[in-house]
Tab-separated table of C-alpha atoms in Angstrom:
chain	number	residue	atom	x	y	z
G	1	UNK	CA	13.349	-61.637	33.901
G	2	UNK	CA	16.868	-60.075	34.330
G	3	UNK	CA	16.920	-56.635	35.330
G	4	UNK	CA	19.523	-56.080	32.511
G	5	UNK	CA	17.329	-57.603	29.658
G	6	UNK	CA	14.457	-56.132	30.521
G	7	UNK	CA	16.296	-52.530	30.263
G	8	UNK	CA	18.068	-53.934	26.968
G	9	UNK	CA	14.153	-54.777	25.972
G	10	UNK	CA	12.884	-51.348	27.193
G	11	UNK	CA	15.492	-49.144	25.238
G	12	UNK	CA	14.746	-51.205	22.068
G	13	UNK	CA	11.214	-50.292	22.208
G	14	UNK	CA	11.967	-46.472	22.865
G	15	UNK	CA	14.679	-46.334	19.924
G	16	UNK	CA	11.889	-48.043	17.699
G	17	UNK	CA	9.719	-45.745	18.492
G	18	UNK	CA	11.735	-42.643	17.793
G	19	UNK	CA	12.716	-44.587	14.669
G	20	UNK	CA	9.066	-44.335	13.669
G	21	UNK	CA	8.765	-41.090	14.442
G	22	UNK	CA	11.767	-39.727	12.232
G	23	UNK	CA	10.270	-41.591	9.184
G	24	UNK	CA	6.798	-40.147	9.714
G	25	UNK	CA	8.458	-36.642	10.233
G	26	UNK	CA	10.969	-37.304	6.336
G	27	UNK	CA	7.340	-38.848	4.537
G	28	UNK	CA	5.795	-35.621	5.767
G	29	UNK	CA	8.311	-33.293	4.334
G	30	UNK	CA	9.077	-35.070	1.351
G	31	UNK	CA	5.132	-34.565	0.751
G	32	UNK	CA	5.329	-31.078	1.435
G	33	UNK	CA	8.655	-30.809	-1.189
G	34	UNK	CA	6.777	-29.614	-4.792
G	35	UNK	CA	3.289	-29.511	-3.515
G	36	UNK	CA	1.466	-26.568	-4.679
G	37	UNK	CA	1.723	-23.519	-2.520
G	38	UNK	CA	-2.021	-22.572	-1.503
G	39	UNK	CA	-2.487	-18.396	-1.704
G	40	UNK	CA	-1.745	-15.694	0.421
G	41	UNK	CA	-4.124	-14.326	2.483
G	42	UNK	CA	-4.034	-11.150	0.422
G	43	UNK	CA	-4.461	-13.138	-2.572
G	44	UNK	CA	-7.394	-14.682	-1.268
G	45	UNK	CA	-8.996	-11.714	-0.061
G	46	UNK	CA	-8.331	-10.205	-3.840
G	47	UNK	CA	-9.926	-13.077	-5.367
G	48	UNK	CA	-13.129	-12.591	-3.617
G	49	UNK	CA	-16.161	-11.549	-5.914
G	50	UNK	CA	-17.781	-8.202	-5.129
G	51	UNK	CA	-21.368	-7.550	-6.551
G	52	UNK	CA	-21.534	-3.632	-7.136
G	53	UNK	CA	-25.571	-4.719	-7.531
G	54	UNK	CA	-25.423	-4.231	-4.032
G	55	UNK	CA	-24.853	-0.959	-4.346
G	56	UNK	CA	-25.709	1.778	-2.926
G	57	UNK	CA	-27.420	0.111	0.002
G	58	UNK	CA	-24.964	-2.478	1.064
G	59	UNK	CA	-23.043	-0.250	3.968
G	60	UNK	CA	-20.580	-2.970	4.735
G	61	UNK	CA	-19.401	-3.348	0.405
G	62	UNK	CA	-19.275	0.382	0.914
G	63	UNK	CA	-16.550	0.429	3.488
G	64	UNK	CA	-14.854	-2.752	1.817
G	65	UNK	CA	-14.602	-0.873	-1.443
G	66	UNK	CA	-13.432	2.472	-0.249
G	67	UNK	CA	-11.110	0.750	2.410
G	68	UNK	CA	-9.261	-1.494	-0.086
G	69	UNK	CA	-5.646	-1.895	0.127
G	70	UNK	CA	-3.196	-0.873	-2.790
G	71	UNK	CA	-1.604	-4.332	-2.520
G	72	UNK	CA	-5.612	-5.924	-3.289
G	73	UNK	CA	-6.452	-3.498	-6.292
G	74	UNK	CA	-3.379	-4.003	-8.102
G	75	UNK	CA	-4.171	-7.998	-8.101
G	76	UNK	CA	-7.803	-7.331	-9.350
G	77	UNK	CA	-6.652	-5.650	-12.194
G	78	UNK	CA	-2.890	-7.486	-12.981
G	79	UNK	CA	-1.706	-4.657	-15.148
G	80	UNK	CA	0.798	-2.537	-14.790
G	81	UNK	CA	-0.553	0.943	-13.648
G	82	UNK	CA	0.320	4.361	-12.334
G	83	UNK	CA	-2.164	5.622	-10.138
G	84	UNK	CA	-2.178	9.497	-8.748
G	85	UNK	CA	-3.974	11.326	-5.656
G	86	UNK	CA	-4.600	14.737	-3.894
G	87	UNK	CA	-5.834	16.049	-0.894
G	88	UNK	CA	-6.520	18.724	0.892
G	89	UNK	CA	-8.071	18.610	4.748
G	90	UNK	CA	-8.547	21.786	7.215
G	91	UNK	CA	-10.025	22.783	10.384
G	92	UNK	CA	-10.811	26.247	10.484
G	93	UNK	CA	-12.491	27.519	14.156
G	94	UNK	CA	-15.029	30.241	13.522
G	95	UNK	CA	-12.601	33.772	14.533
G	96	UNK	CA	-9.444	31.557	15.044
G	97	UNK	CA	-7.029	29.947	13.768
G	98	UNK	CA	-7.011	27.425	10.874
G	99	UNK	CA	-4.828	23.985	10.172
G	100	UNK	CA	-4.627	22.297	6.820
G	101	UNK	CA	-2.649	19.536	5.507
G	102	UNK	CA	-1.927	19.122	1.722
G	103	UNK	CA	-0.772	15.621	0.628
G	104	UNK	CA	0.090	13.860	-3.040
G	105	UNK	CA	0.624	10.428	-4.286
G	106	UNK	CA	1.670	8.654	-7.025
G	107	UNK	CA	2.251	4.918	-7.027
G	108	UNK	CA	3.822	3.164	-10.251
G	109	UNK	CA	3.452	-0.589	-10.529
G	110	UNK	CA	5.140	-3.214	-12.876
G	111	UNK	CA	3.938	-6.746	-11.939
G	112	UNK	CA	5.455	-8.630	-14.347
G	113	UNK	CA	8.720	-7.188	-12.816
G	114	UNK	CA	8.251	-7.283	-10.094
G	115	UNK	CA	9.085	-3.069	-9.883
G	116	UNK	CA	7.275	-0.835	-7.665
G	117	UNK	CA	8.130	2.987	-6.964
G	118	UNK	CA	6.125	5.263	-4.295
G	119	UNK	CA	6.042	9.528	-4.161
G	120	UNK	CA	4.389	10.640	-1.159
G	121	UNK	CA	4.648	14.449	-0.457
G	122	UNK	CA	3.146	17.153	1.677
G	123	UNK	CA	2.970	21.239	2.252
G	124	UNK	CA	4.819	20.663	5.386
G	125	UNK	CA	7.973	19.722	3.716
G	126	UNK	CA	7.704	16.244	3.900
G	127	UNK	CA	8.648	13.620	1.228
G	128	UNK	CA	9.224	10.168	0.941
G	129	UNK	CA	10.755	8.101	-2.446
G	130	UNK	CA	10.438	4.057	-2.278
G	131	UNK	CA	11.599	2.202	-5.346
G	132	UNK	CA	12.146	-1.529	-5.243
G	133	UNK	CA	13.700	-2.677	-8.334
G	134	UNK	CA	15.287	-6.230	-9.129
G	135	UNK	CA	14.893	-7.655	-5.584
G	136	UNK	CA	15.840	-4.363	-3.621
G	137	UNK	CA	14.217	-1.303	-2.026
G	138	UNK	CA	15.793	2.262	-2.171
G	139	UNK	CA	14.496	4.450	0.551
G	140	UNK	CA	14.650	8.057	0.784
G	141	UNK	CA	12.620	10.650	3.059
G	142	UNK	CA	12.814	14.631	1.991
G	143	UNK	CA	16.369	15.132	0.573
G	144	UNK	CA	18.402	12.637	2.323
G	145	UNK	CA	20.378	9.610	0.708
G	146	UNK	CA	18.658	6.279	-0.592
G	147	UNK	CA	18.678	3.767	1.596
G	148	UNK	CA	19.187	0.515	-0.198
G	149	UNK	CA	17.859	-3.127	1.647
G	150	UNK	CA	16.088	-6.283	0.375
G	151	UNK	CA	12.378	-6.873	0.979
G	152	UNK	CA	11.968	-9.437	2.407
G	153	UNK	CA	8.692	-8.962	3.942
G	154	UNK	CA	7.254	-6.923	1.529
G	155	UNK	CA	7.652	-4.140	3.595
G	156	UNK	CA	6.927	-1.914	-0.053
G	157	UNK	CA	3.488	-2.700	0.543
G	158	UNK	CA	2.839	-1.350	3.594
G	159	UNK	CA	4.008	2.343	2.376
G	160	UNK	CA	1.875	1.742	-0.594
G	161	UNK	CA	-1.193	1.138	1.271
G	162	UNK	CA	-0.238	4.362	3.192
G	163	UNK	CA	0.188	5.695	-0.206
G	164	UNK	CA	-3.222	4.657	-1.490
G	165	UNK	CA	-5.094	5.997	1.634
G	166	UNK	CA	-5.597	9.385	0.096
G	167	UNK	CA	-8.324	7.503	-1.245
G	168	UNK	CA	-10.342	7.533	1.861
G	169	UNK	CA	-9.661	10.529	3.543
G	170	UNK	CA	-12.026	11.921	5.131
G	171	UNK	CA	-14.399	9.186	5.272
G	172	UNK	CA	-13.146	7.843	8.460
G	173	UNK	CA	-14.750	11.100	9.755
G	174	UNK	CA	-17.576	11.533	7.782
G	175	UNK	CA	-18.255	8.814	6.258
G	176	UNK	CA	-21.287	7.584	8.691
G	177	UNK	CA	-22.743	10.789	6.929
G	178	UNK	CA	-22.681	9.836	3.327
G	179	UNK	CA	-24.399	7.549	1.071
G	180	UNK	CA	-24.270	6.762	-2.901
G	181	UNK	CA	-26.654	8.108	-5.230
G	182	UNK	CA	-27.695	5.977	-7.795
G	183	UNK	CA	-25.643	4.625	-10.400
G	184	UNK	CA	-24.942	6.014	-13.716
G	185	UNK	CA	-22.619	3.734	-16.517
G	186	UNK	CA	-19.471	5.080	-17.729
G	187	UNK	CA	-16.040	4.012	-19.828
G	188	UNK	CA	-12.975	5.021	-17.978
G	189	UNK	CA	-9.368	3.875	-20.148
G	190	UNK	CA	-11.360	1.496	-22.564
G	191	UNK	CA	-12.880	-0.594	-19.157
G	192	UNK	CA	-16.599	-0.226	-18.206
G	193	UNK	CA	-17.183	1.841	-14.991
G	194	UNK	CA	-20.098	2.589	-12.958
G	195	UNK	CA	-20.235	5.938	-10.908
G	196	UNK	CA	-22.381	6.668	-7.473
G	197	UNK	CA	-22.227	9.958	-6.355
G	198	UNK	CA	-21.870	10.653	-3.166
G	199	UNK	CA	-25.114	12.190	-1.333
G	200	UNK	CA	-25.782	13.412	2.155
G	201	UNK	CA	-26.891	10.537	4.248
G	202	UNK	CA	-30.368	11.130	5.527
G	203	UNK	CA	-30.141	9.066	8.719
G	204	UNK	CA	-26.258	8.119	10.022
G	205	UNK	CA	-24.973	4.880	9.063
G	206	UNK	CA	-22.529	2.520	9.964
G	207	UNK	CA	-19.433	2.984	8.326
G	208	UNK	CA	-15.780	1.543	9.035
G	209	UNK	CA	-12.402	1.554	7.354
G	210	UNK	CA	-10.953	-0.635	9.928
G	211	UNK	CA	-9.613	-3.506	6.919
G	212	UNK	CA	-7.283	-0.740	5.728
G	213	UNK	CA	-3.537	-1.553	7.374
G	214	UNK	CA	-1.825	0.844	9.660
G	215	UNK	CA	-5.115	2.935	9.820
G	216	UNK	CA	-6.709	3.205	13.294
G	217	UNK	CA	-10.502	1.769	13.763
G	218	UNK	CA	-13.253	4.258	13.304
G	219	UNK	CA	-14.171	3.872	16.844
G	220	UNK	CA	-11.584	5.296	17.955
G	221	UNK	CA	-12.735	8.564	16.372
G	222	UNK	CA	-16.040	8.117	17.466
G	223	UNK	CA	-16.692	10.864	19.845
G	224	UNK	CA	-15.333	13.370	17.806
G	225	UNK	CA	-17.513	12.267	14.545
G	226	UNK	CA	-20.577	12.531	16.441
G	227	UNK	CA	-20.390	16.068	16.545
G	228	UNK	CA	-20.433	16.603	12.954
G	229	UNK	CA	-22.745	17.994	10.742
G	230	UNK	CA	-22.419	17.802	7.150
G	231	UNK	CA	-22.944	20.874	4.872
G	232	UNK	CA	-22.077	20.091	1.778
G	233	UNK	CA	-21.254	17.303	-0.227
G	234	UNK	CA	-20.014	16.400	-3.542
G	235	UNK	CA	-17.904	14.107	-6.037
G	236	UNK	CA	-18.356	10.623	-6.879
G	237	UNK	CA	-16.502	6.943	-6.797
G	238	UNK	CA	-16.291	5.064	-10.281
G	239	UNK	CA	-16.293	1.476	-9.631
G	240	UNK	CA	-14.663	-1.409	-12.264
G	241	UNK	CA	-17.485	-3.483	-12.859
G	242	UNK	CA	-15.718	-6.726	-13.566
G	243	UNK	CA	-13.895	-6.430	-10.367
G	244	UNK	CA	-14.619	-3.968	-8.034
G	245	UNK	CA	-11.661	-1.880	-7.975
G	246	UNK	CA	-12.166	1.917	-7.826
G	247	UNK	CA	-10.892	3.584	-10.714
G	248	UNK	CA	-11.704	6.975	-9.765
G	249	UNK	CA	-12.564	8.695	-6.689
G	250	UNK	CA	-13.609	12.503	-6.433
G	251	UNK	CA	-15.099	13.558	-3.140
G	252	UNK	CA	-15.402	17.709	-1.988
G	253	UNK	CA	-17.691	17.850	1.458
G	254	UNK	CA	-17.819	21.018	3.976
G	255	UNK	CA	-18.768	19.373	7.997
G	256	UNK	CA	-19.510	21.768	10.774
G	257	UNK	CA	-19.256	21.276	14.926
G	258	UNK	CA	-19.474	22.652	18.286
G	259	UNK	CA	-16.201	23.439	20.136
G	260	UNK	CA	-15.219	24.897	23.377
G	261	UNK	CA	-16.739	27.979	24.092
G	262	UNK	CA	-19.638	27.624	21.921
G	263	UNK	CA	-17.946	28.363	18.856
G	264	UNK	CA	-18.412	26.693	15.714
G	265	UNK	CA	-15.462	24.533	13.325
G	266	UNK	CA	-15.502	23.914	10.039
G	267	UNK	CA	-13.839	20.393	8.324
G	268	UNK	CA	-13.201	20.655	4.854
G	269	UNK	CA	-11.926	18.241	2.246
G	270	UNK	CA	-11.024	18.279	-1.461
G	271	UNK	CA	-9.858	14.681	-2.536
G	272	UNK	CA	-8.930	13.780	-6.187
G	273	UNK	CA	-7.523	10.026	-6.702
G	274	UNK	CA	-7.751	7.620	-9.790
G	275	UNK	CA	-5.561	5.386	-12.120
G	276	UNK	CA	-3.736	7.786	-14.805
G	277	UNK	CA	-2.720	4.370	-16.728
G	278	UNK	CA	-3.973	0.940	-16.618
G	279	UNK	CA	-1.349	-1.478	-19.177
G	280	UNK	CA	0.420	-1.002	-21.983
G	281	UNK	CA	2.662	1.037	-21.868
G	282	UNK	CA	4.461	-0.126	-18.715
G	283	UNK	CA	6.037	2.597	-16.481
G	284	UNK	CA	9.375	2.760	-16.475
G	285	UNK	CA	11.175	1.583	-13.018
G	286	UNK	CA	14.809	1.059	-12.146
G	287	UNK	CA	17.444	1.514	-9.638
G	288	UNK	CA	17.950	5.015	-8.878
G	289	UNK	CA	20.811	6.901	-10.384
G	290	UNK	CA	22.312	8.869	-7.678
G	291	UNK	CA	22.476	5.521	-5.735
G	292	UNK	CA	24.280	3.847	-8.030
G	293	UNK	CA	26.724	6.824	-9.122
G	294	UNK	CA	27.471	6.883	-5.383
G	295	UNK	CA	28.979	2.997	-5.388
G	296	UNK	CA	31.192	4.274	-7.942
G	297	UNK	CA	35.106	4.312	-6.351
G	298	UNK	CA	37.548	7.200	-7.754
G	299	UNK	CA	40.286	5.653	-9.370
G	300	UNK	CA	43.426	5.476	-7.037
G	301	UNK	CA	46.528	7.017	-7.427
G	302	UNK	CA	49.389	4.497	-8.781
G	303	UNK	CA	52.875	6.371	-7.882
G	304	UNK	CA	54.643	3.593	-8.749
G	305	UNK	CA	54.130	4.404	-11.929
G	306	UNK	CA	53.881	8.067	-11.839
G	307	UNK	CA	57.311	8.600	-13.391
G	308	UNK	CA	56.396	6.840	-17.018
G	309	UNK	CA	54.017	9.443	-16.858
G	310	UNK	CA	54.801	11.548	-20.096
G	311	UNK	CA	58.003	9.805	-20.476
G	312	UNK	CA	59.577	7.443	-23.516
G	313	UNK	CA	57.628	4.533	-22.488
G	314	UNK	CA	53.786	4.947	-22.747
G	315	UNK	CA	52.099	3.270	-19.471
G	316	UNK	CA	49.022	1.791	-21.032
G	317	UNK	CA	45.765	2.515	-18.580
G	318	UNK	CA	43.660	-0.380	-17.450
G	319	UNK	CA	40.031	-0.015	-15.744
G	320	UNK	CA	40.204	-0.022	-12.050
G	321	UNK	CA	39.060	-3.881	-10.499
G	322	UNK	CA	37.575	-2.357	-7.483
């Protein structure tokens, strides 16, 4: 065979190939065009039964119910919602000095909008405002200027996760230390709740809040929880039966350890979180104000026309385009 047919032969089979190729590639997007969009993985991890039966000796549902995400609860209850929280943590050394830290939260959630706002504030002077609002999400830390940028990684999330975690504070210390009581039926906002107090562990358990973003594993606390020694311990965590989601959380412990020198330190923590409002009536969230007066132009100086200006002939004033 000719050396030039058999090339001619050889680049028909390649270009049939590629040929093949490209129409396998268009079938397999033109499949993928209107096909149903499978969940997220936070959807799927929302969707996930949780048996409170469990309760109180499943350690691992313990963790995975105090450890859950903002972003999770607000998809097992898909309502709109304002939820609130309080904390106060100190170390005091026995005939030294003491350090505290005194946080609040308040998260405000409109699903069917789409409209999430986020106050996180603290005794050191520290404040943060998030609101995202048709599409876009106003920033502003302490008493600086909003910051406006679209989401488009639902980076809102993340700060209310950081938000929610007053939830849990605490227990990444001592939570090895606790267990729930049994269980006593309640009715918190019209839905049926059941409450575990929390009780003094009588052996240490495992406990991890590791599944809660941007928080660091429990192990890497784990030498200084050993030391600890619990006191006191008080409070309870009201669980939504019909989904898990913890509607309430009150939790008031005293913890005692060793330090340098022989001396003794004292942790103590008094945490207050729940849902103020679960549905109707929607919470109110828009664009803030002082962002939007500050788009606002001043109206520019014509002088062109300045000398009409109280004059026979009335100049009649139109709205400024810009």
């Amino acid at each position: 065979m000719n050396r030039a047919l058999l090339l001619l032969l050889l680049s028909f089979g390649w270009g049939c190939s590629c040929d093949a190729d490209r129409r396998s590639q268009k079938t397999n997007a033109k499949a993928r065009v209107g096909s149903k969009v499978g969940p997220t993985e936070i959807q799927a991890i929302a969707s996930e039964p949780l048996d409170l039966a469990k309760l109180p000796g499943d350690r691992d549902l313990f963790s995975r119910l105090v450890s859950m995400p903002f972003e999770e609860a607000r998809l097992r209850l898909a309502q709109a919602l304002v939820w609130r929280g309080e904390a106060r943590l100190s170390f005091t050394v026995a005939g030294g000095r003491s350090l505290s830290l005194s946080e609040e939260a308040e998260i405000q959630d409109d699903p069917k909008k789409d409209a999430l706002e986020i106050l996180v504030k603290n005794d050191g002077g520290f404040a943060q405002r998030i609101i995202h609002s048709n599409g876009i999400m106003y920033r502003r830390y302490s008493q600086g200027q909003f910051i406006a940028q679209r989401d488009l990684d639902g980076q809102r999330w993340q700060y209310a996760n950081e938000a929610y975690g007053i939830a849990s504070m605490g227990l990444n210390l001592v939570g090895h230390l606790l267990s729930l009581g049994s269980p006593k039926n309640q009715t918190i906002m019209n839905r049926q709740a059941r409450c575990f107090p929390f009780e003094e562990s009588k052996n240490p358990m495992p406990f991890t809040t590791s599944n809660r973003p941007g928080q660091r594993h429990a192990t890497d606390l784990k030498s200084w929880r050993q030391g600890l020694k619990i006191e006191t311990v008080t409070g309870s965590l009201c669980l939504d039966v019909s989904n898990g989601t913890v509607l309430t959380s009150r939790l008031s412990f005293r913890a005692v350890r060793d330090v340098d020198g022989g001396k003794a330190a004292f942790l103590q923590l008094e945490m207050s979180s729940g849902f103020a409002t679960i549905g109707a009536p929607a919470p109110v969230i828009q664009a803030p104000e002082s962002y939007l007066e500050s788009l606002k132009r001043a109206r520019r100086a014509r002088p062109a026309t300045g000398f009409l200006d109280g004059g026979p002939i009335k100049a009649t004033p139109s709205p400024d385009a810009g």
